[in-house]
Amino acid sequence: MSDRLGRQLAFLAEADRLKTVLRANTLADGSRRENSGEHSWHVALYALILADQAGPDVRIDRVLRMLLIHDLVEIDCGDTPIHGSHDAASVAAAESTAADRIFRLLPEDQAADFRALWDEFEANQSPDAVFAKSIDRVQPVMQNLQSGGGTWKEFAVTSEQLDTRVGAKIARGAPGLWAHVRALTRSYFDRAAG
Amino acid sequence: MSDRLGRQLAFLAEADRLKTVLRANTLADGSRRENSGEHSWHVALYALILADQAGPDVRIDRVLRMLLIHDLVEIDCGDTPIHGSHDAASVAAAESTAADRIFRLLPEDQAADFRALWDEFEANQSPDAVFAKSIDRVQPVMQNLQSGGGTWKEFAVTSEQLDTRVGAKIARGAPGLWAHVRALTRSYFDRAAG
Ligand SMILES: [Ca+2]
């Protein structure tokens, strides 16, 4: 038991580093960039509060677990801004290598379980993963709306690009949520255009 | 539905402020103080990974939910360092007022549900709450061990004070975990004493 606990605590110590990985978007008040640790908490809270936006085949407790671990690979790879330019295949390869290293810090049974859960999230096919991805995508939209444009200004994103790159992914798992949020983003972009 | 979503999103926007509440302890690398948002993520991950330390009557998914919301009252009240001096009754009264304000941002049914969950955590009587409290107490111990003493140095805490103030609370919900961690803290305090 002591070796098992030792491995679990080593994994949890390594996880602490996610708090030093900075994302493109800021806090809602615009005061500083958000880190991936606090983002992971916020998206888990989003999933919990917005559970009634999920389809009937979504098990919200599995979604919470996915969201708690979904960004751990960023300890090795950093965050990949959705509006930046990057090679999706090389990012996926690097993140898979990171997942190998990080989840293998755990005892073997948990390493396998959590790696499978992360793979399911990345595959974005199961109802739980699709809803988790929708939630992971909508949170930075809300952060940008609250901070007055955020990364949309920085990357010169248009309303149409937002619909294509982000909105379609939110709508896939949470269509009612995106319908509501899209009215807010449309209004933002209309105002920004003057 | 739109008003319901509006209230849920207003609550989630307010929750963002927890990322600006600083705790006494630092990150594991000692680089800066930890905020209560990233702490909430880390303790939820602790509960998920250390679920096999809980008794058979603990429902870990309820523990995760408790831990995701347990510190929201700090948006109004700030963090109360366990090794600092404070009046427990006045802290409890202020936190209850904060819980009134913050959970009432939610739609009525969710406001009642999450307030009840927070009250259960605070009461520290149900098996789920007792385990959640143990996890909430053990994470800063590990942060202090990793950062070379942290708040124990700052507040001149002795090994015996740690056992009484913190260890007893960890042991209540997770005795095997505290037995393991206590060996680490004993070793730290022995080394610190030279
Ligand atoms: Ca993410």
Coordinates of C-alpha atoms and ligand atoms in Angstrom, one line a residue:
Chain A
M1 CA 0.0 0.0 0.0
S2 CA 2.8 2.4 0.8
D3 CA 4.4 2.1 -2.7
R4 CA 0.9 2.6 -4.2
L5 CA 0.4 5.7 -2.1
G6 CA 3.9 6.9 -3.0
R7 CA 3.1 6.7 -6.7
Q8 CA -0.2 8.4 -6.3
L9 CA 1.3 11.2 -4.4
A10 CA 4.2 11.6 -6.9
F11 CA 1.6 11.9 -9.7
L12 CA -0.3 14.5 -7.7
A13 CA 2.9 16.5 -7.1
E14 CA 3.7 16.4 -10.8
A15 CA 0.1 17.6 -11.5
D16 CA 0.9 20.8 -9.5
R17 CA 3.0 22.0 -12.5
L18 CA -0.2 22.5 -14.5
K19 CA -0.7 25.6 -12.4
T20 CA 2.3 27.2 -14.2
V21 CA 1.0 26.5 -17.7
L22 CA -0.5 29.7 -19.2
R23 CA -3.3 29.7 -21.6
A24 CA -4.0 32.4 -24.3
N25 CA -7.2 33.7 -22.6
T26 CA -7.2 35.8 -19.4
L27 CA -9.3 35.8 -16.3
A28 CA -12.8 37.3 -16.7
D29 CA -11.5 40.6 -15.3
G30 CA -8.6 40.7 -17.8
S31 CA -6.0 41.1 -15.0
R32 CA -3.7 38.2 -16.1
R33 CA -3.6 35.1 -18.3
E34 CA -5.4 32.1 -17.0
N35 CA -3.4 28.9 -16.1
S36 CA -4.5 25.4 -17.1
G37 CA -4.9 24.3 -13.4
E38 CA -7.5 26.9 -12.6
H39 CA -9.1 26.4 -16.1
S40 CA -9.5 22.7 -15.3
W41 CA -11.4 23.6 -12.1
H42 CA -13.5 26.1 -13.9
V43 CA -14.5 23.7 -16.7
A44 CA -15.4 21.0 -14.2
L45 CA -17.6 23.5 -12.4
Y46 CA -19.1 24.5 -15.8
A47 CA -20.0 20.8 -16.5
L48 CA -21.5 20.4 -13.1
I49 CA -23.7 23.5 -13.3
L50 CA -24.6 23.1 -17.0
A51 CA -25.3 19.3 -16.7
D52 CA -28.9 19.9 -17.9
Q53 CA -27.5 21.0 -21.3
A54 CA -26.1 17.5 -21.9
G55 CA -28.0 14.7 -23.7
P56 CA -29.7 11.9 -21.7
D57 CA -26.8 9.5 -22.6
V58 CA -24.2 11.7 -20.9
R59 CA -22.9 10.6 -17.5
I60 CA -21.9 13.8 -15.9
D61 CA -19.6 12.2 -13.3
R62 CA -17.5 10.7 -16.0
V63 CA -17.4 14.2 -17.7
L64 CA -16.1 15.7 -14.5
R65 CA -13.3 13.1 -14.3
M66 CA -12.3 13.7 -17.9
L67 CA -12.2 17.5 -17.4
L68 CA -10.1 17.1 -14.2
I69 CA -7.4 15.3 -16.2
H70 CA -7.9 16.6 -19.7
D71 CA -5.1 19.2 -19.7
L72 CA -2.4 17.3 -17.7
V73 CA -0.4 16.7 -21.0
E74 CA 0.1 20.5 -21.1
I75 CA 2.7 20.1 -18.3
D76 CA 5.0 18.8 -21.1
C77 CA 3.5 20.4 -24.2
G78 CA 2.0 23.8 -23.1
D79 CA -1.4 25.0 -24.2
T80 CA -2.2 25.1 -27.9
P81 CA -4.3 28.3 -28.5
I82 CA -7.3 27.4 -30.7
H83 CA -6.9 30.6 -32.8
G84 CA -3.1 30.2 -33.2
S85 CA -1.5 28.4 -36.0
H86 CA -0.2 24.9 -35.2
D87 CA 0.3 21.5 -36.8
A88 CA -2.5 19.4 -35.4
A89 CA -0.8 16.0 -36.0
S90 CA 2.5 17.0 -34.3
V91 CA 0.6 18.5 -31.4
A92 CA -1.4 15.2 -31.0
A93 CA 1.9 13.1 -31.2
A94 CA 3.6 15.3 -28.5
E95 CA 0.5 15.1 -26.3
S96 CA 0.4 11.3 -26.6
T97 CA 4.0 11.1 -25.5
A98 CA 3.3 13.4 -22.6
A99 CA 0.3 11.2 -21.6
D100 CA 2.6 8.2 -21.6
R101 CA 5.0 9.8 -19.2
I102 CA 2.5 11.5 -16.9
F103 CA -0.2 8.8 -16.4
R104 CA 2.6 6.1 -15.9
L105 CA 3.6 7.9 -12.7
L106 CA 0.4 6.3 -11.3
P107 CA 0.0 2.7 -10.1
E108 CA -0.5 0.4 -13.1
D109 CA -4.3 0.0 -12.8
Q110 CA -4.9 3.7 -12.5
A111 CA -2.4 4.5 -15.2
A112 CA -4.4 2.3 -17.6
D113 CA -7.7 3.7 -16.4
F114 CA -6.8 7.4 -16.6
R115 CA -5.0 7.0 -19.9
A116 CA -8.1 5.3 -21.4
L117 CA -10.2 8.2 -20.1
W118 CA -7.9 10.8 -21.6
D119 CA -7.8 8.9 -24.9
E120 CA -11.6 8.8 -24.9
F121 CA -11.7 12.6 -24.4
E122 CA -9.2 13.2 -27.2
A123 CA -11.1 10.8 -29.6
N124 CA -14.2 13.1 -29.1
Q125 CA -16.6 10.3 -30.1
S126 CA -18.4 9.1 -27.0
P127 CA -21.3 11.2 -25.7
D128 CA -19.3 12.0 -22.5
A129 CA -16.3 13.1 -24.4
V130 CA -18.3 15.2 -26.9
F131 CA -20.1 17.0 -24.0
A132 CA -16.8 17.5 -22.2
K133 CA -15.2 19.0 -25.3
S134 CA -18.2 21.4 -25.7
I135 CA -17.7 22.6 -22.1
D136 CA -13.9 22.9 -22.6
R137 CA -14.6 25.1 -25.7
V138 CA -17.4 27.3 -24.2
Q139 CA -15.5 28.4 -21.1
P140 CA -12.9 30.5 -23.0
V141 CA -15.7 32.1 -25.1
M142 CA -17.3 33.3 -21.9
Q143 CA -13.9 34.5 -20.5
N144 CA -13.4 36.5 -23.8
L145 CA -16.9 38.0 -23.6
Q146 CA -16.3 39.1 -20.0
S147 CA -12.9 40.5 -20.6
G148 CA -14.0 42.6 -23.6
G149 CA -12.7 40.5 -26.5
G150 CA -9.5 38.9 -25.1
T151 CA -7.9 36.5 -27.6
W152 CA -10.4 37.4 -30.3
K153 CA -8.8 40.8 -30.5
E154 CA -5.3 39.4 -30.1
F155 CA -5.7 36.9 -33.0
A156 CA -8.1 39.2 -35.0
V157 CA -10.8 36.6 -35.0
T158 CA -14.1 37.3 -36.9
S159 CA -17.6 36.2 -35.8
E160 CA -17.6 33.7 -38.7
Q161 CA -14.3 32.2 -37.7
L162 CA -15.6 31.8 -34.1
D163 CA -18.7 30.0 -35.4
T164 CA -16.6 27.6 -37.5
R165 CA -13.6 27.0 -35.2
V166 CA -15.4 26.9 -31.8
G167 CA -19.1 27.2 -32.1
A168 CA -19.5 24.1 -34.2
K169 CA -17.7 22.1 -31.5
I170 CA -19.8 23.6 -28.7
A171 CA -23.0 22.9 -30.6
R172 CA -22.0 19.3 -31.2
G173 CA -22.4 18.4 -27.5
A174 CA -24.5 21.2 -26.2
P175 CA -26.6 22.8 -29.0
G176 CA -28.9 24.8 -26.7
L177 CA -25.9 26.2 -24.9
W178 CA -24.3 27.4 -28.1
A179 CA -27.6 28.9 -29.3
H180 CA -27.6 31.0 -26.2
V181 CA -23.9 31.9 -26.2
R182 CA -23.9 32.7 -30.0
A183 CA -26.5 35.5 -29.4
L184 CA -24.0 36.9 -26.9
T185 CA -21.0 36.6 -29.3
R186 CA -23.0 38.0 -32.2
S187 CA -23.8 41.0 -30.1
Y188 CA -20.2 41.4 -29.1
F189 CA -18.9 41.3 -32.7
D190 CA -21.6 43.7 -33.8
R191 CA -20.6 46.2 -31.1
A192 CA -16.8 45.7 -31.9
A193 CA -17.5 46.4 -35.6
G194 CA -19.0 49.7 -34.4
Chain B
M1 CA -34.5 28.1 -20.6
S2 CA -32.7 31.3 -21.5
D3 CA -33.2 32.9 -18.1
R4 CA -32.0 29.6 -16.5
L5 CA -28.9 29.6 -18.6
G6 CA -28.4 33.3 -18.0
R7 CA -28.3 32.6 -14.2
Q8 CA -26.0 29.6 -14.6
L9 CA -23.6 31.6 -16.7
A10 CA -23.7 34.5 -14.2
F11 CA -22.8 32.1 -11.4
L12 CA -19.9 30.7 -13.4
A13 CA -18.7 34.2 -14.2
E14 CA -18.7 35.1 -10.5
A15 CA -16.9 31.8 -9.7
D16 CA -14.0 33.1 -11.9
R17 CA -13.1 35.4 -9.0
L18 CA -11.9 32.5 -6.9
K19 CA -8.8 32.4 -9.1
T20 CA -7.8 35.8 -7.5
V21 CA -8.1 34.6 -3.9
L22 CA -4.7 33.7 -2.5
R23 CA -4.0 31.0 0.0
A24 CA -1.2 30.9 2.6
N25 CA 0.6 28.0 1.0
T26 CA 2.6 28.2 -2.3
L27 CA 2.9 26.0 -5.4
A28 CA 5.0 22.9 -4.8
D29 CA 8.0 24.7 -6.4
G30 CA 7.6 27.6 -4.0
S31 CA 7.4 30.1 -6.9
R32 CA 4.2 31.9 -5.8
R33 CA 1.2 31.5 -3.5
E34 CA -1.5 29.2 -4.6
N35 CA -4.9 30.5 -5.5
S36 CA -8.2 28.9 -4.3
G37 CA -9.4 28.1 -7.9
E38 CA -6.3 26.0 -8.8
H39 CA -6.4 24.6 -5.2
S40 CA -10.0 23.4 -5.9
W41 CA -8.9 21.6 -9.0
H42 CA -5.9 20.0 -7.2
V43 CA -8.0 18.7 -4.3
A44 CA -10.6 17.3 -6.7
L45 CA -7.8 15.5 -8.5
Y46 CA -6.5 14.3 -5.1
A47 CA -9.9 12.8 -4.2
L48 CA -10.2 11.1 -7.6
I49 CA -6.7 9.5 -7.4
L50 CA -6.9 8.7 -3.7
A51 CA -10.4 7.3 -3.8
D52 CA -9.1 3.9 -2.5
Q53 CA -8.2 5.7 0.8
A54 CA -11.9 6.3 1.5
G55 CA -14.2 4.1 3.5
P56 CA -16.8 1.9 1.6
D57 CA -19.6 4.3 2.5
V58 CA -18.0 7.2 0.6
R59 CA -19.4 8.1 -2.8
I60 CA -16.5 9.7 -4.5
D61 CA -18.5 11.5 -7.1
R62 CA -20.3 13.4 -4.4
V63 CA -16.9 14.2 -2.9
L64 CA -15.7 15.6 -6.2
R65 CA -18.8 17.9 -6.4
M66 CA -18.2 19.1 -2.8
L67 CA -14.6 19.9 -3.5
L68 CA -15.4 21.8 -6.7
I69 CA -17.7 24.2 -4.8
H70 CA -16.2 24.1 -1.2
D71 CA -14.1 27.3 -1.4
L72 CA -16.5 29.5 -3.4
V73 CA -17.4 31.5 -0.2
E74 CA -13.8 32.7 -0.2
I75 CA -14.7 35.1 -3.1
D76 CA -16.3 37.2 -0.3
C77 CA -14.3 36.1 2.7
G78 CA -10.8 35.2 1.6
D79 CA -8.9 32.2 2.7
T80 CA -8.6 31.5 6.5
P81 CA -5.1 30.0 7.0
I82 CA -5.3 27.0 9.3
H83 CA -2.2 28.0 11.2
G84 CA -3.2 31.7 11.6
S85 CA -5.3 33.1 14.5
H86 CA -9.0 33.7 13.7
D87 CA -12.3 33.6 15.4
A88 CA -14.0 30.4 14.1
A89 CA -17.5 31.6 14.9
S90 CA -17.2 34.9 13.0
V91 CA -15.5 33.2 10.1
A92 CA -18.4 30.7 9.9
A93 CA -21.0 33.5 10.1
A94 CA -19.3 35.4 7.3
E95 CA -18.9 32.3 5.1
S96 CA -22.6 31.5 5.6
T97 CA -23.6 35.0 4.4
A98 CA -21.3 34.5 1.4
A99 CA -22.9 31.2 0.6
D100 CA -26.3 32.9 0.7
R101 CA -25.2 35.4 -1.9
I102 CA -23.2 33.2 -4.2
F103 CA -25.4 30.1 -4.5
R104 CA -28.5 32.3 -5.0
L105 CA -27.0 33.5 -8.3
L106 CA -28.1 30.0 -9.5
P107 CA -31.6 29.0 -10.6
E108 CA -33.6 28.2 -7.4
D109 CA -33.4 24.4 -7.7
Q110 CA -29.6 24.5 -8.1
A111 CA -29.2 27.2 -5.5
A112 CA -30.9 24.9 -2.9
D113 CA -29.0 21.8 -4.0
F114 CA -25.5 23.3 -4.0
R115 CA -26.1 25.2 -0.8
A116 CA -27.1 21.9 0.8
L117 CA -24.0 20.3 -0.5
W118 CA -21.8 23.1 0.9
D119 CA -23.6 22.9 4.2
E120 CA -23.0 19.2 4.3
F121 CA -19.3 19.8 3.7
E122 CA -19.1 22.4 6.4
A123 CA -20.9 20.2 8.9
N124 CA -18.2 17.6 8.4
Q125 CA -20.4 14.7 9.6
S126 CA -21.4 12.6 6.6
P127 CA -18.9 10.1 5.3
D128 CA -18.6 12.1 2.0
A129 CA -17.9 15.4 3.9
V130 CA -15.4 13.8 6.3
F131 CA -13.4 12.3 3.4
A132 CA -13.6 15.6 1.4
K133 CA -12.3 17.5 4.5
S134 CA -9.4 15.0 4.9
I135 CA -8.4 15.6 1.2
D136 CA -8.7 19.4 1.6
R137 CA -6.4 19.2 4.6
V138 CA -3.8 16.8 3.1
Q139 CA -3.1 18.8 -0.1
P140 CA -1.4 21.8 1.6
V141 CA 0.6 19.4 3.8
M142 CA 2.0 17.9 0.6
Q143 CA 2.6 21.4 -0.9
N144 CA 4.5 22.4 2.2
L145 CA 6.6 19.2 2.1
Q146 CA 7.5 19.9 -1.5
S147 CA 8.3 23.5 -1.1
G148 CA 10.6 22.9 1.8
G149 CA 8.4 23.9 4.8
G150 CA 6.2 26.6 3.4
T151 CA 3.6 27.9 5.9
W152 CA 5.1 25.7 8.7
K153 CA 8.2 28.0 8.7
E154 CA 6.1 31.1 8.2
F155 CA 3.8 30.4 11.2
A156 CA 6.5 28.5 13.3
V157 CA 4.5 25.3 13.4
T158 CA 5.8 22.3 15.3
S159 CA 5.4 18.7 14.4
E160 CA 3.0 18.3 17.3
Q161 CA 0.9 21.2 16.3
L162 CA 0.6 19.8 12.8
D163 CA -0.5 16.5 14.3
T164 CA -3.2 18.2 16.4
R165 CA -4.5 20.9 14.0
V166 CA -4.3 19.0 10.7
G167 CA -3.3 15.4 11.1
A168 CA -6.3 14.5 13.3
K169 CA -8.6 15.9 10.6
I170 CA -6.9 14.0 7.8
A171 CA -6.9 10.8 9.9
R172 CA -10.6 11.1 10.6
G173 CA -11.5 10.5 6.9
A174 CA -8.4 8.8 5.6
P175 CA -6.4 7.1 8.4
G176 CA -4.1 5.2 6.0
L177 CA -3.3 8.3 4.1
W178 CA -2.3 10.2 7.3
A179 CA -0.2 7.3 8.5
H180 CA 1.8 7.5 5.3
V181 CA 2.0 11.3 5.2
R182 CA 2.9 11.6 8.9
A183 CA 6.0 9.6 8.3
L184 CA 7.0 12.2 5.7
T185 CA 6.2 15.2 8.0
R186 CA 8.0 13.6 10.9
S187 CA 11.1 13.2 8.7
Y188 CA 10.8 16.8 7.5
F189 CA 10.5 18.2 11.1
D190 CA 13.4 16.0 12.3
R191 CA 15.6 17.4 9.5
A192 CA 14.4 20.9 10.1
A193 CA 15.4 20.6 13.8
G194 CA 18.9 19.7 12.5
Ligands
CA1 CA -8.8 22.8 -22.0

